[in-house]
Tab-separated table of C-alpha atoms and ligand atoms in Angstrom:
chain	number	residue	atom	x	y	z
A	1	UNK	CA	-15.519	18.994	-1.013
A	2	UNK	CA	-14.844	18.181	2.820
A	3	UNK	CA	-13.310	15.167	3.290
A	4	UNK	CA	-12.683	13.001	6.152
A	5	UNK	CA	-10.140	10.321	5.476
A	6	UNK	CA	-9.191	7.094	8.320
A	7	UNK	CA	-6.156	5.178	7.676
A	8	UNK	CA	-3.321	3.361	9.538
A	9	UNK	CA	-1.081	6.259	9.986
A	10	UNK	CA	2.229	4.364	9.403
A	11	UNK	CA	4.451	2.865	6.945
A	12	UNK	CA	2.162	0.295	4.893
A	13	UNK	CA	0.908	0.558	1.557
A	14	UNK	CA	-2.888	1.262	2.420
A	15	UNK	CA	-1.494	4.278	4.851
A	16	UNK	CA	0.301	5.546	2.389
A	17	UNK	CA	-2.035	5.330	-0.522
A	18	UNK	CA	-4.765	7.187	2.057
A	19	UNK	CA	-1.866	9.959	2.685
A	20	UNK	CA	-1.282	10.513	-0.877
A	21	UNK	CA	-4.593	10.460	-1.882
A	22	UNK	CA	-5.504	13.209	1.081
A	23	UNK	CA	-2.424	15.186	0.112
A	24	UNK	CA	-3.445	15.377	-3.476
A	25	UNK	CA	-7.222	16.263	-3.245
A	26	UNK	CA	-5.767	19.515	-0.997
A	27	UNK	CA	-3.706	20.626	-3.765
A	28	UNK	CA	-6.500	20.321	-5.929
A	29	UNK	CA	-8.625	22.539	-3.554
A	30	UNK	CA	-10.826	20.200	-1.326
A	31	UNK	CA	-10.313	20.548	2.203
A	32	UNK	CA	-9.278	17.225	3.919
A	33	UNK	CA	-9.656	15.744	7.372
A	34	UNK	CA	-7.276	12.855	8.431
A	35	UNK	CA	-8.495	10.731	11.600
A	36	UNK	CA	-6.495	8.198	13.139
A	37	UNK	CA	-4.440	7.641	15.912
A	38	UNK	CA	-1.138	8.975	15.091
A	39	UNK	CA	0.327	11.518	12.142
A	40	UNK	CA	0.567	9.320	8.754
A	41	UNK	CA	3.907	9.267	8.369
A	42	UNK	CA	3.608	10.743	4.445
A	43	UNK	CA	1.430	13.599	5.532
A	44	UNK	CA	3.153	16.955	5.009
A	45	UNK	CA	2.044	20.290	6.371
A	46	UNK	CA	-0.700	21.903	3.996
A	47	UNK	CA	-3.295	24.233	4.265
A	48	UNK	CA	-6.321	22.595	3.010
A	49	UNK	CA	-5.102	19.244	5.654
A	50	UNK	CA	-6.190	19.015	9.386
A	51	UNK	CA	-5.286	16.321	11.337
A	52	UNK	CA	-7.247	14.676	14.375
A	53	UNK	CA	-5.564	12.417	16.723
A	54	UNK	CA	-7.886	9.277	18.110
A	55	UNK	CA	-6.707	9.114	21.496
A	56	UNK	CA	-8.010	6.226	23.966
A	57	UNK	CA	-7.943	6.013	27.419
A	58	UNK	CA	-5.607	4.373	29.594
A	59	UNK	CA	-8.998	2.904	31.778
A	60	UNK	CA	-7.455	-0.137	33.678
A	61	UNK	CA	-10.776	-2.356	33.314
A	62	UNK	CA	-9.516	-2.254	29.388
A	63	UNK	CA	-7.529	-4.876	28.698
A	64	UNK	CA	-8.278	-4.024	25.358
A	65	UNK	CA	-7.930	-0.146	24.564
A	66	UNK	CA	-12.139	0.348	22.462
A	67	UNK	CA	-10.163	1.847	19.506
A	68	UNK	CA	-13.015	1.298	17.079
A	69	UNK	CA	-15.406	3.486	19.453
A	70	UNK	CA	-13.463	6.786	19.790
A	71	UNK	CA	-12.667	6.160	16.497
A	72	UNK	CA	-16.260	6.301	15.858
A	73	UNK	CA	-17.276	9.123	18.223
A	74	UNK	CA	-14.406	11.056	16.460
A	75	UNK	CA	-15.728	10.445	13.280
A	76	UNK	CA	-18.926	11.921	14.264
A	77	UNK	CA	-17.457	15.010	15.681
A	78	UNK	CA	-15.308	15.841	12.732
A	79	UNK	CA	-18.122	15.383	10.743
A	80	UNK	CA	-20.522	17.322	12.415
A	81	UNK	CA	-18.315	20.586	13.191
A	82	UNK	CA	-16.488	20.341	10.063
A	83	UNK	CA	-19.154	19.899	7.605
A	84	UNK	CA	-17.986	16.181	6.204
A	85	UNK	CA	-19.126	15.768	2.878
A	86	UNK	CA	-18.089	12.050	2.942
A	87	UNK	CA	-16.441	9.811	4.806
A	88	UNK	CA	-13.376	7.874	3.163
A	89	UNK	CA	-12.191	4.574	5.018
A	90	UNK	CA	-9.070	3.039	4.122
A	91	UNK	CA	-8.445	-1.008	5.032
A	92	UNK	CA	-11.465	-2.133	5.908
A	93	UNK	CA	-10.925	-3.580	9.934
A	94	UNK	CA	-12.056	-1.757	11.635
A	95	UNK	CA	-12.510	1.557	10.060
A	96	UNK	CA	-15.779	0.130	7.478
A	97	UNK	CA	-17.927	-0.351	10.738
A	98	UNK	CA	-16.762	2.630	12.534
A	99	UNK	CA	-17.675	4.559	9.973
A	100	UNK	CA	-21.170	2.750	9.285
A	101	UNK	CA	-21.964	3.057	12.899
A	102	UNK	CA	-20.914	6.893	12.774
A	103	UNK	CA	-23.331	7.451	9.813
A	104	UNK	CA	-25.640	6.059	11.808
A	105	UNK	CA	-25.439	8.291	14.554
A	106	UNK	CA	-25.118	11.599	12.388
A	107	UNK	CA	-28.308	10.219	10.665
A	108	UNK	CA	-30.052	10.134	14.149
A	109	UNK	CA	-29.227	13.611	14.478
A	110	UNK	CA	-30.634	14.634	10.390
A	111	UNK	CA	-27.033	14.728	9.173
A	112	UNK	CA	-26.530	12.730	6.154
A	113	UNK	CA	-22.789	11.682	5.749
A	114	UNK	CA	-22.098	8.932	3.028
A	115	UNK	CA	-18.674	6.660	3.383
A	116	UNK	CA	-16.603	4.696	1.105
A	117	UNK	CA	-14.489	2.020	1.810
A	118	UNK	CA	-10.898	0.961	0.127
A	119	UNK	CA	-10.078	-2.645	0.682
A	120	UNK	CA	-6.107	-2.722	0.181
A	121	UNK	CA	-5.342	-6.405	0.189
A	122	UNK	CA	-4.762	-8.203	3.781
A	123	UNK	CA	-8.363	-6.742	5.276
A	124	UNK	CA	-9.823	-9.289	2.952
A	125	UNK	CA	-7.237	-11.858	1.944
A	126	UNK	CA	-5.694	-12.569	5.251
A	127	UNK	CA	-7.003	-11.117	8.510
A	128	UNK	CA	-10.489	-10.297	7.166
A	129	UNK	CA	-11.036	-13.959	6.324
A	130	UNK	CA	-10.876	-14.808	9.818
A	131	UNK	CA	-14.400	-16.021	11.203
A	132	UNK	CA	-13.987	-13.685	14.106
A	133	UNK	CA	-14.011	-10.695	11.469
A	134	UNK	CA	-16.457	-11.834	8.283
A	135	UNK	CA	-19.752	-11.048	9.480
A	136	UNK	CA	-18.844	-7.234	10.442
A	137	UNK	CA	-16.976	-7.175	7.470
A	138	UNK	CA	-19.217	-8.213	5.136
A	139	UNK	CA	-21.953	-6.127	6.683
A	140	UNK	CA	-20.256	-2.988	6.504
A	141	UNK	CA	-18.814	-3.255	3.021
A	142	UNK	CA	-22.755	-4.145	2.240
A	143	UNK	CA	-23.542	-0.754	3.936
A	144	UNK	CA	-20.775	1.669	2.434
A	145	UNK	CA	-22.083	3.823	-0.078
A	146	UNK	CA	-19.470	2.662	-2.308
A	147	UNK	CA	-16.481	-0.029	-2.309
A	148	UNK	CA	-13.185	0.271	-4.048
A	149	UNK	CA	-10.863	-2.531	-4.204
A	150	UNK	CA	-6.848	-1.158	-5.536
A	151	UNK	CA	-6.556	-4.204	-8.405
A	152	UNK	CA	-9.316	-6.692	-10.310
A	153	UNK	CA	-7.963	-9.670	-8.397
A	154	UNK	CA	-8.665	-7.712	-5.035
A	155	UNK	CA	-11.898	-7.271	-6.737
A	156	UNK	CA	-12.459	-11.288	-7.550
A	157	UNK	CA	-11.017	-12.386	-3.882
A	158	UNK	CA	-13.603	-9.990	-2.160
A	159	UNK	CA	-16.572	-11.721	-4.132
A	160	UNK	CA	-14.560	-15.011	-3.349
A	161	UNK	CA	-14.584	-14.650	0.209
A	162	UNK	CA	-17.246	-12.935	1.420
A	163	UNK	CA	-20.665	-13.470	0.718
A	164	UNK	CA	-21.040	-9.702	-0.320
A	165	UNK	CA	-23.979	-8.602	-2.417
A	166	UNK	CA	-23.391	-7.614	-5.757
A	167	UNK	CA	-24.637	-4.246	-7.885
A	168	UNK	CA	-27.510	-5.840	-8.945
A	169	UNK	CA	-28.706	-7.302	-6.061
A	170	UNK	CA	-28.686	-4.337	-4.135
A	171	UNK	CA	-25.226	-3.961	-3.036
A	172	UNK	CA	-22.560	-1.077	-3.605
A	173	UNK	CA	-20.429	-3.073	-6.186
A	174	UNK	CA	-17.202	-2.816	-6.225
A	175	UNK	CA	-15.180	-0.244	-8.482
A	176	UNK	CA	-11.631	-1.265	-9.272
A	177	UNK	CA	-9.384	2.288	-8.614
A	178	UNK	CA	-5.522	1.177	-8.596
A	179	UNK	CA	-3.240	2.275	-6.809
A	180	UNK	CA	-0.817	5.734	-7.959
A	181	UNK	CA	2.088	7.578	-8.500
A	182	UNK	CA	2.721	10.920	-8.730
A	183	UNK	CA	5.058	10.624	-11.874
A	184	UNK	CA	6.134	14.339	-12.033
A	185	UNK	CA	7.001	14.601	-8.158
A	186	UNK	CA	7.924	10.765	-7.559
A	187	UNK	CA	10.253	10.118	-9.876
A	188	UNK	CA	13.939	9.997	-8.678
A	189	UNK	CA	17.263	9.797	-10.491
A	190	UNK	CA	20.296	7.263	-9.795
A	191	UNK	CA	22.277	9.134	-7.073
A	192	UNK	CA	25.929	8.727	-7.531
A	193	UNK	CA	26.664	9.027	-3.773
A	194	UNK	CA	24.117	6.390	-3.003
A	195	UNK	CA	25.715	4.118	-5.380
A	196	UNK	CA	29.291	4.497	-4.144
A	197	UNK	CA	28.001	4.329	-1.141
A	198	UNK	CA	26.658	0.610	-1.318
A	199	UNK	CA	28.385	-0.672	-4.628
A	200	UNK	CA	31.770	0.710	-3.922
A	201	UNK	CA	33.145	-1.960	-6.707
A	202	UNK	CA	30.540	-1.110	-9.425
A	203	UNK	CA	28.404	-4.010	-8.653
A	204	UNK	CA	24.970	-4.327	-9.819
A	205	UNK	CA	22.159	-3.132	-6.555
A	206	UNK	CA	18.973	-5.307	-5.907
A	207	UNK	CA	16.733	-3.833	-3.657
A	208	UNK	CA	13.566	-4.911	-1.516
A	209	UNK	CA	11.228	-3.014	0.781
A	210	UNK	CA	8.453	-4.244	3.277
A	211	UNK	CA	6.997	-4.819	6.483
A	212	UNK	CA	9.852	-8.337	6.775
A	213	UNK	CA	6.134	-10.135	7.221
A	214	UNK	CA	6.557	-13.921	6.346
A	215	UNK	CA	3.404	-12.941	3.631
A	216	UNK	CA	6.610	-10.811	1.707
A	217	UNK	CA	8.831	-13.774	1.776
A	218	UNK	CA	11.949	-12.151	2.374
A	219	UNK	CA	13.486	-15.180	2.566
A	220	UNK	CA	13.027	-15.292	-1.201
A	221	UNK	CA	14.965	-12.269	-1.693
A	222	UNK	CA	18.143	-13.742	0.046
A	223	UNK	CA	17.645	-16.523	-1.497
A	224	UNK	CA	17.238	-15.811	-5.036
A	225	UNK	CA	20.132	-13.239	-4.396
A	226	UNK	CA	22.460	-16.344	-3.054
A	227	UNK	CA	22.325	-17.994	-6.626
A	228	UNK	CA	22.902	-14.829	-8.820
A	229	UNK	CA	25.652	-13.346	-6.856
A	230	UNK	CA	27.128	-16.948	-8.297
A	231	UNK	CA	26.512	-15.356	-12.083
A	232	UNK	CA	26.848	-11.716	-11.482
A	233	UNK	CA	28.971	-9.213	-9.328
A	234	UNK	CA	25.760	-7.777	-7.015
A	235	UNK	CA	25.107	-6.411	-3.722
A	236	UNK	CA	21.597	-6.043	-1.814
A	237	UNK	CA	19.624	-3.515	-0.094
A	238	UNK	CA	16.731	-4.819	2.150
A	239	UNK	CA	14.755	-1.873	3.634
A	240	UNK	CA	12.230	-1.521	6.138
A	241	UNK	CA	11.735	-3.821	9.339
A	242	UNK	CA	8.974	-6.134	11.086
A	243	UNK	CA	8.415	-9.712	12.607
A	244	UNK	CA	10.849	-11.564	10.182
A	245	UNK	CA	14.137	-9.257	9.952
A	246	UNK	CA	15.882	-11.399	12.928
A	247	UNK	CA	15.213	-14.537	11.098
A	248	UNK	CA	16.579	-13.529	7.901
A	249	UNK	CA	19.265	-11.266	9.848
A	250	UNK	CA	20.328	-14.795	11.290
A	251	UNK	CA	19.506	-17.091	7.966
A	252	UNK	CA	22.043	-14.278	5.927
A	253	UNK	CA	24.769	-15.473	8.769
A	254	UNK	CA	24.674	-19.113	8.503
A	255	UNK	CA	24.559	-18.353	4.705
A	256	UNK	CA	27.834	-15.967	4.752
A	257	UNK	CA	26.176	-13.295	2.310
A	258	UNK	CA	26.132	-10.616	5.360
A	259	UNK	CA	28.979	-9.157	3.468
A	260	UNK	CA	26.661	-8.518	-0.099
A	261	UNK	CA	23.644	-7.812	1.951
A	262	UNK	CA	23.159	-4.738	3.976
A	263	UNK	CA	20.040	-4.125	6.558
A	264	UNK	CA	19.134	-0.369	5.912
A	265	UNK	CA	15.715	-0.802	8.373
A	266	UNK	CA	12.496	1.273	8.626
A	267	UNK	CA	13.384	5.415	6.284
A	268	UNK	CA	10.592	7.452	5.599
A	269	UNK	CA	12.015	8.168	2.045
A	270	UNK	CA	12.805	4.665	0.924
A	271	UNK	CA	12.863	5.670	-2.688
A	272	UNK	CA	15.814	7.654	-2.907
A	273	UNK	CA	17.610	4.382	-2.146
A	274	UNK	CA	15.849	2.082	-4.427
A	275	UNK	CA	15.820	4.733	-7.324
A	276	UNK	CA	19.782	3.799	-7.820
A	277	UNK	CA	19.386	0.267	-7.617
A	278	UNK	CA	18.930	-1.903	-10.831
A	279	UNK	CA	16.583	-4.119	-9.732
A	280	UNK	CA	13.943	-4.520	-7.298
A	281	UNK	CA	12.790	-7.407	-5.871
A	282	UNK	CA	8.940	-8.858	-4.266
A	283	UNK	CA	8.415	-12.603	-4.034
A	284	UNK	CA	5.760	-12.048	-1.690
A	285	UNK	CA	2.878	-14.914	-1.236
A	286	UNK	CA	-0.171	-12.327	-1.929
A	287	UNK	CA	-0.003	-9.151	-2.328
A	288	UNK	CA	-3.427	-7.269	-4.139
A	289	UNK	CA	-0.905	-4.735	-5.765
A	290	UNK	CA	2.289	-4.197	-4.911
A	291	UNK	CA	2.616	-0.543	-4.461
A	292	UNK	CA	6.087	-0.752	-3.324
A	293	UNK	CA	6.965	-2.395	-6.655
A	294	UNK	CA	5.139	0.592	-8.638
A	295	UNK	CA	7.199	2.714	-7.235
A	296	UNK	CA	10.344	1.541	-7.768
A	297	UNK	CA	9.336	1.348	-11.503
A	298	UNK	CA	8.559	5.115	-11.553
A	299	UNK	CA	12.084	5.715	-10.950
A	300	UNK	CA	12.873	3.409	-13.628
A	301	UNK	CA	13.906	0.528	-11.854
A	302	UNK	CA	12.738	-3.366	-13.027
A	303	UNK	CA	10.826	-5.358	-11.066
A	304	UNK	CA	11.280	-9.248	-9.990
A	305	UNK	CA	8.287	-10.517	-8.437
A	306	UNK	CA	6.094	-13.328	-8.009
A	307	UNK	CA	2.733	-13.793	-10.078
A	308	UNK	CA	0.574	-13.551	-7.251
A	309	UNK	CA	-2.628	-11.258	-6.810
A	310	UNK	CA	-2.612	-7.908	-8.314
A	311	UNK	CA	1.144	-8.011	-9.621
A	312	UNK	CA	0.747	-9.406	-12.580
A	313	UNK	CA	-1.858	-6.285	-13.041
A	314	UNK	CA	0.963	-3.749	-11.852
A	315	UNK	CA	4.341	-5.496	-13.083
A	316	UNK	CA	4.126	-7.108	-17.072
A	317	UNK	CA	6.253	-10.132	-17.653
A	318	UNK	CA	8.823	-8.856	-20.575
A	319	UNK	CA	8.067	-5.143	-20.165
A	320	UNK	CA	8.614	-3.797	-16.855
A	321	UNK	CA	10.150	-6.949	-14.793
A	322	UNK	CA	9.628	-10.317	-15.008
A	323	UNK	CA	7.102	-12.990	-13.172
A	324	UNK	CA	7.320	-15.801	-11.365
A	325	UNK	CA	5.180	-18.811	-9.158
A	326	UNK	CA	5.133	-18.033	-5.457
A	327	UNK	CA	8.469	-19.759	-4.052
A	328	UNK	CA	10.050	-20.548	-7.335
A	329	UNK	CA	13.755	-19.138	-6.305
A	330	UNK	CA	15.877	-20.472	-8.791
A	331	UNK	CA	13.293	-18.620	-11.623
A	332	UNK	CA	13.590	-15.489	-9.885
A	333	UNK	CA	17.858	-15.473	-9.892
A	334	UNK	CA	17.274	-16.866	-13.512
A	335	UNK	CA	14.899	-13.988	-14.657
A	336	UNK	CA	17.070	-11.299	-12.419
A	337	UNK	CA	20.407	-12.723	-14.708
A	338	UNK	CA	18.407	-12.114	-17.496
A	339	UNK	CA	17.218	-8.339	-16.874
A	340	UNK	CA	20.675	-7.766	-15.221
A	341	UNK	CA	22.836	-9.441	-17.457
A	342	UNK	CA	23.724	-6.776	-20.241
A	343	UNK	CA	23.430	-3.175	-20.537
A	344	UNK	CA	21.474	-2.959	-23.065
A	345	UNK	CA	18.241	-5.630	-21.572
A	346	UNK	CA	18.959	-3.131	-18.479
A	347	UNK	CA	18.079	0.115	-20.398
A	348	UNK	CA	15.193	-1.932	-21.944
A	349	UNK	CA	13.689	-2.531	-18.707
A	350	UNK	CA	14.630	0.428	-17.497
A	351	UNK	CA	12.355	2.083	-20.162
A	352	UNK	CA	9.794	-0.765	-19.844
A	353	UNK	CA	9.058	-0.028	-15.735
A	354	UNK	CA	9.098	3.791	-16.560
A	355	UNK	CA	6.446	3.662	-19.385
A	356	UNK	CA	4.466	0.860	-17.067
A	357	UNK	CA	4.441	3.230	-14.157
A	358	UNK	CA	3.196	6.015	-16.148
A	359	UNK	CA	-0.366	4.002	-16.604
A	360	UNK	CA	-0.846	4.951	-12.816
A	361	UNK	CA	-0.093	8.211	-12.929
A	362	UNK	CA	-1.785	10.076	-10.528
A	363	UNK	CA	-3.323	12.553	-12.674
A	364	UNK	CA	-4.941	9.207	-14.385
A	365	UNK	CA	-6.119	7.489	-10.610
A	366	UNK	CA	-7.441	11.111	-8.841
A	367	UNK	CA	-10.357	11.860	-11.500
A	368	UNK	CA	-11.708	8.242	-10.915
A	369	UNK	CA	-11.542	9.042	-6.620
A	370	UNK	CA	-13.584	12.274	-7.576
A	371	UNK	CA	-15.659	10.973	-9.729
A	372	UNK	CA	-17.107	8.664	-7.004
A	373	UNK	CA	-16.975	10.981	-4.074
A	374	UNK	CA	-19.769	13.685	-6.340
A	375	UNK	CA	-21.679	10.258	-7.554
A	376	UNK	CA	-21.822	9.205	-3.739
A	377	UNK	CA	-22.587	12.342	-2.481
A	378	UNK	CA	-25.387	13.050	-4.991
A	379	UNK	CA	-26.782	10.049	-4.318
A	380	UNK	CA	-27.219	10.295	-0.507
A	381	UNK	CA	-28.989	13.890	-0.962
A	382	UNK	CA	-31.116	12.494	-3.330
B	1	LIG	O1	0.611	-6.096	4.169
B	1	LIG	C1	0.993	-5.120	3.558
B	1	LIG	O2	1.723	-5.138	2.573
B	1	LIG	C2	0.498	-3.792	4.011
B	1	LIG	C3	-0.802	-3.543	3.351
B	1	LIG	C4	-1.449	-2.327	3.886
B	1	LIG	O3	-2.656	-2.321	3.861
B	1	LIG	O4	-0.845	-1.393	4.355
B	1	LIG	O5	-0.574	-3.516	1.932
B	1	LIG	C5	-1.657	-3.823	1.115
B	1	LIG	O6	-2.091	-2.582	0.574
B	1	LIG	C6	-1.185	-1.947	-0.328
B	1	LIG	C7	-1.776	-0.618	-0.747
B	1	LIG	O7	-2.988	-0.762	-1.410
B	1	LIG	C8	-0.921	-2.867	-1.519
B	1	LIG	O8	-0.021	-2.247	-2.425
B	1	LIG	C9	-0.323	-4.182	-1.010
B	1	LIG	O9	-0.201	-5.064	-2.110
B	1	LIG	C10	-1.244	-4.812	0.025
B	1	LIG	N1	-0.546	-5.948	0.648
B	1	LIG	C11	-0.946	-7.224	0.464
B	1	LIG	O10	-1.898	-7.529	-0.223
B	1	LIG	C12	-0.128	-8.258	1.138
């Protein structure tokens, strides 16, 4: 099939899922289209991949750059001259109604493209929620061919919020197709180095990687780490970068940990990091799955996280990690002694997050994404 895929092209969990995805339905032999306005930062050169940049104009009578609109008009174009088969929209603002309005077009012109739209977690449980977003939201989701929501509680908060129409009623439904791993390429090993490197005593690592968005609760993570460093010799690794890193760059300070905790910022391959840590840590207020936490399991590494959304789908109390309220700190350093605390509750963790991870196995997830695209695209030519 020809596929046209719209993401965010950089580092959060919905662009990366989209990247993935597109990367492994070329290997598999369909030829795939990414549009957006900058190079995912996953995708990799490959011969069945093409890449079109969404460029706006600098027009000075914008004070807002009409992203949606080329977005659409590119759309079109890409699907016209490259022979779409479907459209596949990833995060739902704006890229659902840019892609209804392209169909639209192309349908002026006899060219029947269907879409389908991903909802990844914040499009619908924090920005999409906002009044000046529901009605195009809800309409477009309405008019894609098919929905797909990454976890069952992403599922329940669409119905919750929106006043979406369900499969028998007329609407697309919504099909529940998690999040993945590729367990074969993904999986990395403890690295020696990187373990010297940031445990030089032979402490125990916790890890944690996000956008630093107060919705992740970083905070948490320094938190919870203050009151186990009081039980256990460990040190912690807080990647990536975003509105709340000065503010827990500056809480860490007044605290005195700055010597336990090191800021490693934004890396395009986080995992090789987290693979040799022993525990990895996501308190975050919602979060519809949690792929960062999946894929610190498929290198074998436990998970302490809140109970929120999709984790408890993704992480299971007393096999791969264990689960907590939103906010309840002293829990999480209590559950993190308990994984931590002996070698042997480590290895059985260890095993637990590795045969957890395997259940989203890519070679699982991509039959599901295929299925769909033929039932959408026999549908729409009847
Ligand atoms: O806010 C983020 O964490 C980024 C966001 C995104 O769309 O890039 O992540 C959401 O989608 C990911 C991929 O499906 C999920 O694994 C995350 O749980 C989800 N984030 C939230 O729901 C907060």
């Amino acid at each position: 099939m020809r596929i046209g895929i719209v993401c965010y092209p950089t580092f959060g969990g919905s662009g990366v899922v989209a990247t993935e995805l597109g990367m492994a339905l070329a290997d598999k032999g369909h030829v795939v289209h990414f549009i957006t306005y900058d190079r995912p930062v996953r995708l990799r050169d490959h011969p069945n991949v093409f890449y079109h940049e969404v460029r706006v104009s600098d027009y000075p009578l914008f004070d807002y750059q009409p992203y949606e609109l080329v977005l659409t008009s590119k759309l079109v174009d890409v699907a016209k001259f490259e022979g779409l088969d479907l459209m596949h929209v990833h995060y739902a603002i704006p890229h659902a109604s840019a892609a209804w309005m392209a169909q639209r077009i192309l349908a002026s012109q006899g060219i029947f493209v269907p879409f389908i739209t991903t909802l990844h977690g914040t499009d619908i449980t924090l920005v999409g929620r906002d009044p000046s977003f529901e009605p195009v939201i809800t309409y477009s989701m309405d008019r894609s061919n098919a929905v797909t929501a990454v976890s069952e509680s992403l599922k329940r908060d669409t119905y919750k919020h929106f006043p979406l129409k369900h499969a028998d009623q007329g609407g697309p439904g919504i099909h529940v197709i998690p999040n993945f791993v590729c367990i074969e390429q993904y999986r990395q090993r403890p690295d020696p180095a990187v373990r010297l490197r940031y445990a030089p005593n032979g402490e125990l690592l916790l890890s944690h990687v996000s956008n630093f968005r107060p919705v992740k609760r970083v905070e948490d993570v320094v938190r919870m780490f203050q009151l186990l460093r009081k039980q256990l010799p460990v040190r912690l690794l807080l990647i990536g970068d975003g509105p709340d890193r000065q503010r827990i760059e500056n809480l860490c300070r007044q605290m005195g940990t700055c010597d336990a905790i090191q800021f490693l910022g934004k890396m395009t391959r986080p995992e090789e990091i987290v693979a040799s840590t022993d525990l990895f840590v996501l308190p975050s207020e919602s979060e519809s799955f949690g792929l960062a936490a999946l894929e610190a399991m498929a290198s074998g590494v436990p998970v302490v996280s809140s109970d929120t959304g999709g984790l408890p789908e993704v992480n299971i109390h007393g096999v791969s990690g264990l689960l907590n309220p939103v906010g309840d700190v002293d829990g999480m350093a209590n559950n993190a002694y308990d994984i931590l605390a002996t070698a042997e509750s480590r290895e059985r963790y260890r095993n637990g997050a590795l045969e957890q991870a395997r259940r989203f196995d890519l070679q699982l997830v991509l039959p599901q994404y295929e299925a769909l695209y033929r039932q959408v695209v026999e549908e729409i030519n009847g």
